Amino acid sequence: MNWKDTYQKWDQYQNLDPDLREQLTKISYNEKELEDAFYTNLTFGTGGMRGVLGPGTNRMNRYTVRKAAEGLAQYLEEYVEDAQQKGVALAYDSRYMSPQFALETAKVMGAHNILTYIFETLRPTPYLSFAVRYLGTAAGAMITASHNPPEYNGFKVYNEDGGQTPPEEADRIISYVNGVENELEINVLEQDELESKGLLTWIGDEVDQAYLEQLKGIVKNQAVIHEKADQLKIVFTPLHGTAYKPILDGLENLGFRNVSVVKEQAEPDPEFSTVESPNPEEHQAFQKAIELGKEEDADILIGTDPDADRLGVAVKDNQGEYIVLSGNQLGTLMLDYVLSQTKDLPKDAQMIKTIVTTEMGRAVADYYGVETLETLTGFKFIGEKMRQFDEQGEGSFMFGYEESYGYLIGDFVRDKDAVQAAMTACEMAAYWKSHGKTIIEALHTLFDRHGYYLEGLESMTLKGKDGSERIQKMMKYFRDYDETKMGPFSIETIEDYDTSVRTFMTDHSSEEIELPNANVIKFNLEQESWCCLRPSGTEPKIKCYFGVKTDSYEKSQDRLAQLKEDVVTKMKNI
């Protein structure tokens, strides 16, 4: 069936949701927009299913959500023992249609006689991960599009361990989703029937309190908090998302009381009206926090994305101006703090990072005698490693992070957790304050010890069918790359994760990469530099990551700029 046939099926469906009917009528004369809405189906990537709201099989709407839920339900019936009794936990963020999509998921589950637990109000993603483990459910789903613009929403699936589904599980779910022939005719039970049959349970604050109790366990140095908590000035912005109460409750429980909230960004708002993007990776998202920070003379500014799985931090530089730390910098600082403050590190202590996360983390882990494990990009792979630790009885998880502002300290959650990270970042700030140092000074202490590691990221957004085809051409170009240099560096190895082959440029010998297949190319360069290209699994983007290391900040900046200019120029010319 081509896209026009699919469009006709939707257009002729008499029971189509009235709001979607109105939207479909508005675009009915725009063939390009219709094609983009119907030419393909939304699929699961590194972060699940995510897309623009609206009518169509390539959009987020009640029917595509039902289709995803139907596939998940069929998978659970086949692969998870007692799935009906264990049930599914659901949570949602502050985006348009999030509560409705959670209920649509429950309605599909109910038709399969699968019990569903839904939080009464919006909650962060880490609370969903925790709820799956706490309630012992067969799976979970989070309705969120993370840090994407307001027109997006998404559906992230979690397995019974509380982690995002790794490739093998995701592929099985996708096969069931793709097997749903007509998303418009999926069987559902309405809310009153679900409740009367005991198939829908609303989650109150029991899970919240259990999470906050676990949160106390990640504290590494309570004495520092007692000493500096009242002096440490914290500014917090939830960027119109879910983190307002969880972060404030967490900080108060740990003893931090000198907290100022950016009032204009405290309330949930699906338009994210005070920022260009609700993404703590973007420096503009901290504008109002910086203004308040200057008024309060704050030591640390913390900001979370809408579903509170990512944390950004801004601190004063040597000139007294607030700067936003990169995800690599913040993660490395917290890693160093956690390891330095952990008494009696286990012999099998493990730090987990992704292949595009700074190599400085490995240097820090080595310094404390902790092993580093690498995974593909996506926190689900970190969660998968943690599950393997449990199953094999080997490996003690100490810290996990990725460059895109995702961190995890305590293993009671199996996804990146901005609530945990906020607690550790503030504890770390109190520690360095007790030693007369700012966070920036602490970072330079690590640079002096390990070398000046600097990283960069360039993204190209290429929407629609044409954009997808261009991204494929870029990946082919670099997969077939036959030059010996990239920027100012000679190429030492090329890692093609699609074929799981690492090629050595000196003699063109090769070896197997022991990670799952993925559409990723990584170039390891001389002098511990590297670059890595991968299409986003959840957005119409291709991302290129860069890393360099020298013996000075200025030299690293220069080498990084040269490397980025060369690669980005090549990308733009394709």
Coordinates of C-alpha atoms in Angstrom, one line a residue:
M1 CA 0.0 0.0 0.0
N2 CA 1.4 3.4 -1.0
W3 CA 1.0 6.5 1.0
K4 CA -2.0 7.7 -1.0
D5 CA -3.9 4.5 -0.3
T6 CA -3.1 4.9 3.4
Y7 CA -4.2 8.5 3.4
Q8 CA -7.5 7.4 1.7
K9 CA -8.0 4.8 4.3
W10 CA -7.8 7.4 7.1
D11 CA -9.8 10.0 5.2
Q12 CA -12.6 7.5 4.6
Y13 CA -12.7 6.2 8.2
Q14 CA -16.0 7.5 9.5
N15 CA -15.1 7.2 13.2
L16 CA -11.9 9.2 12.9
D17 CA -11.2 11.4 16.0
P18 CA -12.8 14.8 15.3
D19 CA -9.7 16.8 16.1
L20 CA -7.6 14.7 13.8
R21 CA -10.4 14.9 11.1
E22 CA -10.1 18.7 11.3
Q23 CA -6.3 18.7 11.0
L24 CA -6.4 16.2 8.1
T25 CA -8.9 18.4 6.3
K26 CA -6.5 21.4 6.7
I27 CA -3.6 19.6 5.0
S28 CA -5.7 17.8 2.4
Y29 CA -4.5 20.1 -0.4
N30 CA -0.8 19.9 0.5
E31 CA 0.5 16.8 -1.1
K32 CA 4.1 17.1 0.3
E33 CA 2.7 17.4 3.8
L34 CA 0.3 14.5 3.3
E35 CA 3.1 12.3 1.9
D36 CA 5.3 13.1 4.9
A37 CA 2.4 12.2 7.2
F38 CA 1.7 8.9 5.5
Y39 CA 4.7 7.6 3.6
T40 CA 6.0 5.5 6.5
N41 CA 5.3 4.4 10.1
L42 CA 6.8 5.7 13.2
T43 CA 9.3 3.1 14.6
F44 CA 11.3 2.6 17.7
G45 CA 14.8 4.1 17.8
T46 CA 17.3 4.7 20.6
G47 CA 14.6 6.3 22.6
G48 CA 11.5 4.6 21.5
M49 CA 8.8 6.1 19.2
R50 CA 8.8 9.8 18.8
G51 CA 7.3 12.2 16.3
V52 CA 5.3 15.3 15.4
L53 CA 1.7 15.4 16.7
G54 CA -1.0 15.2 14.0
P55 CA -2.9 12.8 11.7
G56 CA -1.1 10.1 9.8
T57 CA 0.9 6.9 10.3
N58 CA 4.1 9.0 10.5
R59 CA 2.7 11.2 13.3
M60 CA 2.0 10.8 17.0
N61 CA -1.8 10.5 17.6
R62 CA -4.2 8.2 19.4
Y63 CA -4.1 5.6 16.6
T64 CA -0.3 5.3 16.3
V65 CA -0.1 5.1 20.1
R66 CA -2.7 2.4 20.1
K67 CA -0.7 0.5 17.5
A68 CA 2.4 0.8 19.6
A69 CA 0.5 -0.3 22.7
E70 CA -1.1 -3.3 20.8
G71 CA 2.4 -4.5 19.7
L72 CA 3.6 -4.2 23.2
A73 CA 0.6 -6.1 24.6
Q74 CA 1.1 -8.9 22.1
Y75 CA 4.8 -9.1 23.0
L76 CA 4.1 -9.3 26.7
E77 CA 1.5 -12.0 26.2
E78 CA 4.1 -14.1 24.3
Y79 CA 7.3 -13.4 26.2
V80 CA 6.6 -12.3 29.8
E81 CA 5.2 -14.8 32.2
D82 CA 2.2 -13.6 34.2
A83 CA 2.2 -10.4 32.2
Q84 CA -1.6 -9.8 32.7
Q85 CA -1.3 -10.0 36.5
K86 CA 2.0 -8.1 36.7
G87 CA 0.7 -5.3 34.5
V88 CA 2.2 -2.3 32.9
A89 CA 3.2 1.0 34.6
L90 CA 2.6 4.3 32.7
A91 CA 3.7 7.8 33.2
Y92 CA 3.5 11.0 31.2
D93 CA 5.0 14.5 31.1
S94 CA 3.7 18.0 30.4
R95 CA 3.4 17.8 26.7
Y96 CA 0.3 18.1 24.5
M97 CA -1.8 14.9 24.6
S98 CA 0.5 13.2 27.1
P99 CA -2.3 12.2 29.6
Q100 CA -4.6 11.2 26.8
F101 CA -1.9 8.9 25.2
A102 CA -1.3 7.3 28.6
L103 CA -5.0 6.5 28.9
E104 CA -5.1 5.2 25.3
T105 CA -2.3 2.8 26.1
A106 CA -4.3 1.6 29.2
K107 CA -7.4 1.1 27.0
V108 CA -5.4 -1.2 24.7
M109 CA -3.8 -3.1 27.5
G110 CA -7.3 -3.6 29.1
A111 CA -8.6 -5.2 25.9
H112 CA -5.8 -7.8 26.5
N113 CA -6.8 -8.2 30.2
I114 CA -3.5 -6.6 31.2
L115 CA -3.5 -4.6 34.4
T116 CA -2.3 -1.0 34.1
Y117 CA -0.9 1.4 36.7
I118 CA -1.0 5.1 35.8
F119 CA 0.4 8.0 37.8
E120 CA -2.4 10.4 38.8
T121 CA -0.4 13.4 37.5
L122 CA 2.6 14.1 35.5
R123 CA 5.9 12.5 36.6
P124 CA 9.6 12.4 35.5
T125 CA 10.9 9.5 33.4
P126 CA 13.1 8.2 36.2
Y127 CA 10.0 7.8 38.4
L128 CA 8.5 5.5 35.7
S129 CA 11.7 3.4 35.6
F130 CA 11.6 3.2 39.4
A131 CA 7.8 2.3 39.4
V132 CA 8.4 -0.6 37.1
R133 CA 10.9 -2.1 39.6
Y134 CA 9.0 -1.1 42.7
L135 CA 5.6 -2.4 41.5
G136 CA 7.1 -5.5 39.8
T137 CA 5.3 -4.8 36.5
A138 CA 6.0 -6.7 33.3
A139 CA 6.8 -3.5 31.4
G140 CA 6.4 0.3 31.4
A141 CA 5.8 3.1 29.0
M142 CA 6.6 6.8 29.3
I143 CA 4.7 9.3 27.2
T144 CA 7.3 12.0 26.4
A145 CA 9.3 13.6 23.7
S146 CA 12.1 14.5 26.1
H147 CA 13.6 17.8 25.1
N148 CA 12.1 18.1 21.6
P149 CA 10.0 21.1 20.5
P150 CA 6.3 21.5 21.5
E151 CA 4.9 19.9 18.4
Y152 CA 6.5 16.5 19.4
N153 CA 5.4 13.7 21.6
G154 CA 6.6 10.1 22.1
F155 CA 6.2 6.7 23.5
K156 CA 9.2 5.1 25.3
V157 CA 9.0 1.4 26.3
Y158 CA 10.6 -0.1 29.4
N159 CA 11.2 -3.7 30.2
E160 CA 10.5 -5.5 33.5
D161 CA 14.0 -4.4 34.8
G162 CA 13.0 -0.7 34.4
G163 CA 15.4 -0.1 31.5
Q164 CA 14.6 1.0 28.0
T165 CA 14.2 -2.0 25.7
P166 CA 17.5 -3.1 24.2
P167 CA 17.7 -4.1 20.5
E168 CA 16.6 -7.7 20.8
E169 CA 13.5 -6.9 22.8
A170 CA 12.8 -3.8 20.8
D171 CA 13.0 -5.8 17.5
R172 CA 10.4 -8.2 18.8
I173 CA 8.1 -5.5 19.9
I174 CA 8.5 -3.7 16.5
S175 CA 7.7 -7.0 14.7
Y176 CA 4.4 -7.1 16.6
V177 CA 3.7 -3.4 16.0
N178 CA 4.4 -3.8 12.3
G179 CA 2.1 -6.8 12.3
V180 CA -0.9 -4.7 13.3
E181 CA -2.7 -4.3 10.0
N182 CA -5.1 -1.5 10.7
E183 CA -4.3 1.0 13.5
L184 CA -7.7 2.5 13.1
E185 CA -9.5 -0.6 14.2
I186 CA -7.7 -1.7 17.4
N187 CA -9.9 -3.1 20.1
V188 CA -10.0 -1.0 23.3
L189 CA -11.9 -0.8 26.6
E190 CA -13.1 2.5 27.8
Q191 CA -11.9 4.0 31.1
D192 CA -15.1 3.2 33.2
E193 CA -15.0 -0.4 32.1
L194 CA -11.2 -0.6 32.9
E195 CA -11.9 0.7 36.4
S196 CA -15.0 -1.4 37.0
K197 CA -13.0 -4.6 36.0
G198 CA -10.0 -3.6 38.2
L199 CA -7.8 -3.3 35.2
L200 CA -6.7 0.3 35.9
T201 CA -5.0 1.5 39.1
W202 CA -4.1 5.1 39.7
I203 CA -0.7 5.6 41.4
G204 CA -0.6 8.2 44.2
D205 CA 2.4 9.3 46.2
E206 CA 3.5 5.9 47.5
V207 CA 5.9 5.4 44.7
D208 CA 7.2 9.0 45.1
Q209 CA 8.0 8.4 48.7
A210 CA 9.7 5.1 48.1
Y211 CA 11.8 6.8 45.4
L212 CA 12.8 9.7 47.7
E213 CA 13.8 7.2 50.4
Q214 CA 16.1 5.5 47.9
L215 CA 17.5 8.9 46.9
K216 CA 19.0 9.3 50.3
G217 CA 21.2 6.4 49.6
I218 CA 23.2 8.1 46.9
V219 CA 24.7 10.7 49.3
K220 CA 28.4 10.2 49.6
N221 CA 29.4 12.8 52.2
Q222 CA 26.6 13.8 54.5
A223 CA 29.0 15.8 56.7
V224 CA 29.7 18.2 53.8
I225 CA 25.9 18.7 53.3
H226 CA 25.5 19.5 57.0
E227 CA 28.4 21.9 56.9
K228 CA 27.6 23.8 53.7
A229 CA 23.9 23.2 52.8
D230 CA 22.7 26.5 54.2
Q231 CA 25.6 28.4 52.6
L232 CA 25.3 26.8 49.1
K233 CA 23.0 28.9 47.0
I234 CA 21.1 26.9 44.4
V235 CA 19.0 28.2 41.5
F236 CA 16.7 25.6 39.8
T237 CA 14.5 25.6 36.7
P238 CA 12.4 22.7 35.6
L239 CA 11.9 24.4 32.2
H240 CA 8.1 23.9 32.4
G241 CA 8.4 20.2 32.8
T242 CA 7.9 17.5 35.5
A243 CA 10.9 18.1 37.9
Y244 CA 9.6 20.9 40.1
K245 CA 8.3 18.8 43.1
P246 CA 10.7 15.9 42.8
I247 CA 13.8 18.1 42.8
L248 CA 12.6 20.4 45.6
D249 CA 11.5 17.4 47.7
G250 CA 14.8 15.6 47.1
L251 CA 17.0 18.6 47.9
E252 CA 15.0 19.3 51.1
N253 CA 15.2 15.7 52.2
L254 CA 19.0 15.8 51.8
G255 CA 19.3 19.0 53.7
F256 CA 19.6 21.7 51.0
R257 CA 17.3 24.6 51.8
N258 CA 18.8 27.6 50.1
V259 CA 17.1 26.9 46.8
S260 CA 15.5 29.6 44.5
V261 CA 13.2 28.5 41.6
V262 CA 12.8 30.4 38.4
K263 CA 9.1 31.2 38.8
E264 CA 8.4 31.9 35.1
Q265 CA 9.5 28.3 34.3
A266 CA 8.1 26.5 37.4
E267 CA 4.7 25.5 36.1
P268 CA 4.1 22.8 33.4
D269 CA 3.6 24.4 30.0
P270 CA 3.4 22.3 26.8
E271 CA 4.4 25.3 24.7
F272 CA 7.6 25.8 26.8
S273 CA 6.8 29.5 26.2
T274 CA 9.9 31.1 27.9
V275 CA 12.6 29.2 26.0
E276 CA 13.4 28.5 22.3
S277 CA 14.0 24.9 23.3
P278 CA 13.3 23.1 26.6
N279 CA 16.7 21.5 26.4
P280 CA 19.4 22.0 29.1
E281 CA 22.0 21.2 26.5
E282 CA 21.1 24.6 24.9
H283 CA 22.7 27.5 26.7
Q284 CA 19.7 29.8 25.9
A285 CA 17.5 27.5 28.1
F286 CA 19.5 28.9 31.1
Q287 CA 18.9 32.6 30.4
K288 CA 16.4 33.2 33.1
A289 CA 18.2 30.9 35.6
I290 CA 21.4 33.0 34.9
E291 CA 19.4 36.2 35.6
L292 CA 18.2 34.8 38.9
G293 CA 21.6 33.4 39.7
K294 CA 23.2 36.9 39.4
E295 CA 20.5 38.3 41.7
E296 CA 21.1 35.6 44.3
D297 CA 24.8 35.2 43.7
A298 CA 24.2 31.5 43.3
D299 CA 26.9 28.9 43.5
I300 CA 25.2 26.5 41.1
L301 CA 22.3 26.7 38.6
I302 CA 20.5 23.4 37.7
G303 CA 18.0 22.8 34.9
T304 CA 16.1 19.8 33.8
D305 CA 14.4 18.9 30.5
P306 CA 10.6 18.3 30.4
D307 CA 10.7 14.6 31.5
A308 CA 13.6 15.2 33.9
D309 CA 15.9 12.6 32.7
R310 CA 18.6 15.1 31.6
L311 CA 20.3 17.7 33.8
G312 CA 22.2 20.8 32.8
V313 CA 24.4 22.8 35.2
A314 CA 25.7 26.3 35.0
V315 CA 28.5 27.7 37.2
K316 CA 30.7 30.8 37.5
D317 CA 33.9 31.0 35.5
N318 CA 37.0 32.7 36.6
Q319 CA 35.5 36.1 35.6
G320 CA 32.4 35.5 37.6
E321 CA 30.2 34.9 34.6
Y322 CA 27.9 31.9 34.5
I323 CA 28.7 29.3 31.9
V324 CA 26.9 26.0 31.1
L325 CA 29.0 23.0 31.6
S326 CA 29.0 20.4 28.8
G327 CA 27.5 17.0 29.5
N328 CA 30.9 15.5 29.3
Q329 CA 32.4 18.0 31.8
L330 CA 29.5 17.6 34.3
G331 CA 29.6 13.8 34.0
T332 CA 33.3 13.6 34.5
L333 CA 33.2 15.9 37.5
M334 CA 30.4 13.9 39.2
L335 CA 32.2 10.6 38.3
D336 CA 35.4 11.9 40.0
Y337 CA 33.4 13.0 43.0
V338 CA 31.5 9.7 43.4
L339 CA 34.6 7.6 43.1
S340 CA 36.7 9.9 45.4
Q341 CA 34.0 9.9 48.1
T342 CA 33.1 6.2 48.0
K343 CA 34.8 4.3 50.8
D344 CA 36.1 0.9 50.0
L345 CA 35.5 0.8 46.3
P346 CA 34.5 -2.8 45.3
K347 CA 37.1 -4.8 43.4
D348 CA 34.7 -5.3 40.5
A349 CA 33.6 -1.6 40.4
Q350 CA 32.5 -0.5 37.0
M351 CA 31.9 2.8 35.3
I352 CA 29.8 2.7 32.1
K353 CA 29.9 5.3 29.3
T354 CA 28.9 5.4 25.6
I355 CA 31.2 5.3 22.7
V356 CA 30.7 9.1 22.1
T357 CA 31.2 10.1 25.7
T358 CA 34.5 11.8 26.6
E359 CA 37.6 9.6 27.1
M360 CA 38.4 11.7 30.1
G361 CA 35.9 9.6 32.0
R362 CA 38.0 6.5 31.3
A363 CA 41.1 8.4 32.6
V364 CA 39.3 9.3 35.8
A365 CA 38.1 5.7 36.3
D366 CA 41.6 4.4 35.7
Y367 CA 42.9 6.8 38.4
Y368 CA 40.7 5.2 41.0
G369 CA 41.3 1.6 39.7
V370 CA 37.7 1.4 38.3
E371 CA 37.1 -0.5 35.1
T372 CA 35.3 1.3 32.2
L373 CA 32.7 -0.4 30.0
E374 CA 31.6 1.2 26.8
T375 CA 28.2 0.8 25.1
L376 CA 26.5 2.1 22.0
T377 CA 24.8 5.5 22.2
G378 CA 21.6 5.4 24.2
F379 CA 21.1 4.9 27.9
K380 CA 19.2 1.7 27.3
F381 CA 22.5 0.0 26.7
I382 CA 23.8 1.2 30.0
G383 CA 20.7 -0.2 31.7
E384 CA 21.2 -3.5 29.8
K385 CA 24.8 -3.7 31.3
M386 CA 23.4 -3.1 34.8
R387 CA 20.9 -5.9 34.3
Q388 CA 23.8 -8.2 33.3
F389 CA 25.6 -7.3 36.5
D390 CA 22.5 -8.5 38.5
E391 CA 22.0 -11.7 36.5
Q392 CA 25.7 -12.7 36.4
G393 CA 26.5 -11.6 40.0
E394 CA 29.6 -9.8 38.7
G395 CA 30.2 -6.1 38.4
S396 CA 29.4 -3.3 40.8
F397 CA 27.8 -0.3 39.2
M398 CA 29.3 2.9 40.3
F399 CA 28.3 5.5 37.7
G400 CA 26.9 5.7 34.2
Y401 CA 26.7 8.6 31.8
E402 CA 26.5 9.9 28.3
E403 CA 27.5 13.2 26.7
S404 CA 23.9 14.3 26.1
Y405 CA 23.4 15.3 29.8
G406 CA 22.3 11.9 31.0
Y407 CA 23.6 10.5 34.3
L408 CA 22.9 7.7 36.8
I409 CA 24.3 7.2 40.3
G410 CA 22.0 4.8 42.1
D411 CA 21.0 1.6 40.5
F412 CA 17.4 1.7 41.8
V413 CA 16.6 3.4 38.5
R414 CA 17.7 2.0 35.2
D415 CA 17.6 5.0 33.0
K416 CA 19.2 8.4 33.1
D417 CA 17.9 10.4 36.1
A418 CA 18.1 14.2 36.4
V419 CA 16.7 14.0 40.0
Q420 CA 19.6 11.9 41.2
A421 CA 22.1 13.9 39.2
A422 CA 20.8 17.2 40.7
M423 CA 21.4 15.8 44.2
T424 CA 24.9 14.7 43.4
A425 CA 25.8 17.9 41.5
C426 CA 24.7 20.0 44.5
E427 CA 26.5 17.7 47.0
M428 CA 29.6 18.0 44.8
A429 CA 29.3 21.8 44.8
A430 CA 29.0 21.8 48.6
Y431 CA 32.1 19.6 48.8
W432 CA 34.3 21.9 46.6
K433 CA 32.9 25.0 48.4
S434 CA 34.1 23.4 51.7
H435 CA 37.5 23.2 50.1
G436 CA 37.5 26.8 48.9
K437 CA 37.0 25.9 45.2
T438 CA 34.4 26.6 42.6
I439 CA 33.2 23.9 40.2
I440 CA 35.3 25.4 37.4
E441 CA 38.4 25.3 39.5
A442 CA 37.6 21.7 40.3
L443 CA 37.3 21.0 36.6
H444 CA 40.7 22.5 35.9
T445 CA 42.1 20.4 38.7
L446 CA 41.0 17.4 36.7
F447 CA 42.4 18.8 33.5
D448 CA 45.8 19.3 35.1
R449 CA 45.7 15.7 36.4
H450 CA 44.4 13.9 33.3
G451 CA 44.9 16.2 30.3
Y452 CA 42.8 18.8 28.4
Y453 CA 40.0 16.7 26.9
L454 CA 37.6 18.8 24.8
E455 CA 34.6 17.5 22.9
G456 CA 32.2 18.9 20.3
L457 CA 28.9 18.1 18.6
E458 CA 27.5 19.2 15.2
S459 CA 24.0 18.2 14.2
M460 CA 22.3 18.6 10.9
T461 CA 18.5 18.5 10.9
L462 CA 17.1 17.1 7.6
K463 CA 13.4 16.6 7.7
G464 CA 11.1 14.5 5.5
K465 CA 11.9 11.8 2.9
D466 CA 14.5 13.9 1.1
G467 CA 16.3 14.6 4.4
S468 CA 16.3 10.9 5.2
E469 CA 17.8 10.0 1.9
R470 CA 20.6 12.7 2.3
I471 CA 21.5 11.3 5.7
Q472 CA 21.9 7.9 4.1
K473 CA 24.2 9.4 1.5
M474 CA 26.3 11.0 4.2
M475 CA 26.7 7.7 6.1
K476 CA 27.7 5.9 2.9
Y477 CA 30.3 8.6 2.1
F478 CA 32.0 8.1 5.5
R479 CA 31.6 4.4 5.4
D480 CA 33.5 4.4 2.1
Y481 CA 36.0 7.0 3.3
D482 CA 39.4 6.3 1.7
E483 CA 41.6 9.2 2.9
T484 CA 44.3 8.8 5.5
K485 CA 43.6 12.0 7.5
M486 CA 40.7 13.8 9.1
G487 CA 41.3 17.4 9.9
P488 CA 44.9 17.7 11.3
F489 CA 45.0 14.0 12.4
S490 CA 46.0 10.8 10.9
I491 CA 43.4 8.0 11.1
E492 CA 44.4 5.0 13.2
T493 CA 41.3 2.8 13.1
I494 CA 37.8 3.0 11.6
E495 CA 35.0 1.3 13.5
D496 CA 31.9 0.4 11.5
Y497 CA 29.3 -0.6 14.0
D498 CA 26.9 -1.7 11.2
T499 CA 29.2 -4.5 10.3
S500 CA 30.8 -4.8 13.7
V501 CA 34.3 -4.4 12.1
R502 CA 37.3 -2.4 13.4
T503 CA 39.9 -1.8 10.7
F504 CA 43.5 -0.8 11.5
M505 CA 44.8 1.7 8.9
T506 CA 48.5 0.7 9.4
D507 CA 48.1 -2.7 7.7
H508 CA 44.3 -2.9 7.0
S509 CA 43.8 -5.8 9.3
S510 CA 40.5 -6.0 11.1
E511 CA 38.9 -7.4 14.3
E512 CA 35.3 -7.8 15.5
I513 CA 33.6 -5.1 17.6
E514 CA 31.8 -6.8 20.5
L515 CA 28.8 -4.5 20.6
P516 CA 25.4 -4.8 18.9
N517 CA 25.0 -3.6 15.3
A518 CA 24.2 0.0 14.8
N519 CA 24.3 2.6 12.0
V520 CA 27.4 4.3 13.4
I521 CA 30.9 5.1 12.1
K522 CA 33.7 6.1 14.4
F523 CA 37.2 7.3 13.4
N524 CA 39.9 6.9 16.0
L525 CA 42.6 9.4 15.3
E526 CA 46.1 10.0 16.5
Q527 CA 46.8 11.7 19.8
E528 CA 43.7 10.2 21.4
S529 CA 41.4 12.2 19.2
W530 CA 38.3 10.9 17.4
C531 CA 35.1 11.6 15.6
C532 CA 31.9 9.6 15.3
L533 CA 28.9 9.9 13.0
R534 CA 25.4 8.5 13.6
P535 CA 21.8 9.3 12.5
S536 CA 19.6 10.0 15.5
G537 CA 17.2 7.2 16.3
T538 CA 14.4 9.6 17.3
E539 CA 14.8 12.8 15.4
P540 CA 15.4 13.7 11.7
K541 CA 19.1 14.5 12.4
I542 CA 22.6 13.3 11.7
K543 CA 25.0 13.9 14.5
C544 CA 28.8 14.1 14.4
Y545 CA 30.7 13.9 17.7
F546 CA 34.3 15.0 18.2
G547 CA 36.9 14.6 20.9
V548 CA 40.5 15.8 21.3
K549 CA 43.2 15.8 24.0
T550 CA 46.3 18.0 24.4
D551 CA 48.4 19.4 27.2
S552 CA 46.6 22.9 27.2
Y553 CA 43.1 24.2 26.9
E554 CA 44.0 26.6 24.0
K555 CA 45.7 23.9 22.0
S556 CA 42.8 21.5 22.4
Q557 CA 40.4 24.3 21.3
D558 CA 42.4 24.8 18.2
R559 CA 42.7 21.1 17.3
L560 CA 39.0 20.6 17.9
A561 CA 38.1 23.6 15.6
Q562 CA 40.2 22.2 12.8
L563 CA 38.7 18.7 13.1
K564 CA 35.1 20.0 13.2
E565 CA 35.7 22.4 10.2
D566 CA 37.0 19.6 8.0
V567 CA 34.3 17.0 8.8
V568 CA 31.4 19.5 8.7
T569 CA 32.5 20.9 5.4
K570 CA 32.5 17.3 3.9
M571 CA 29.0 16.7 5.3
K572 CA 27.6 19.9 3.8
N573 CA 29.1 19.1 0.4
I574 CA 27.3 15.7 0.2

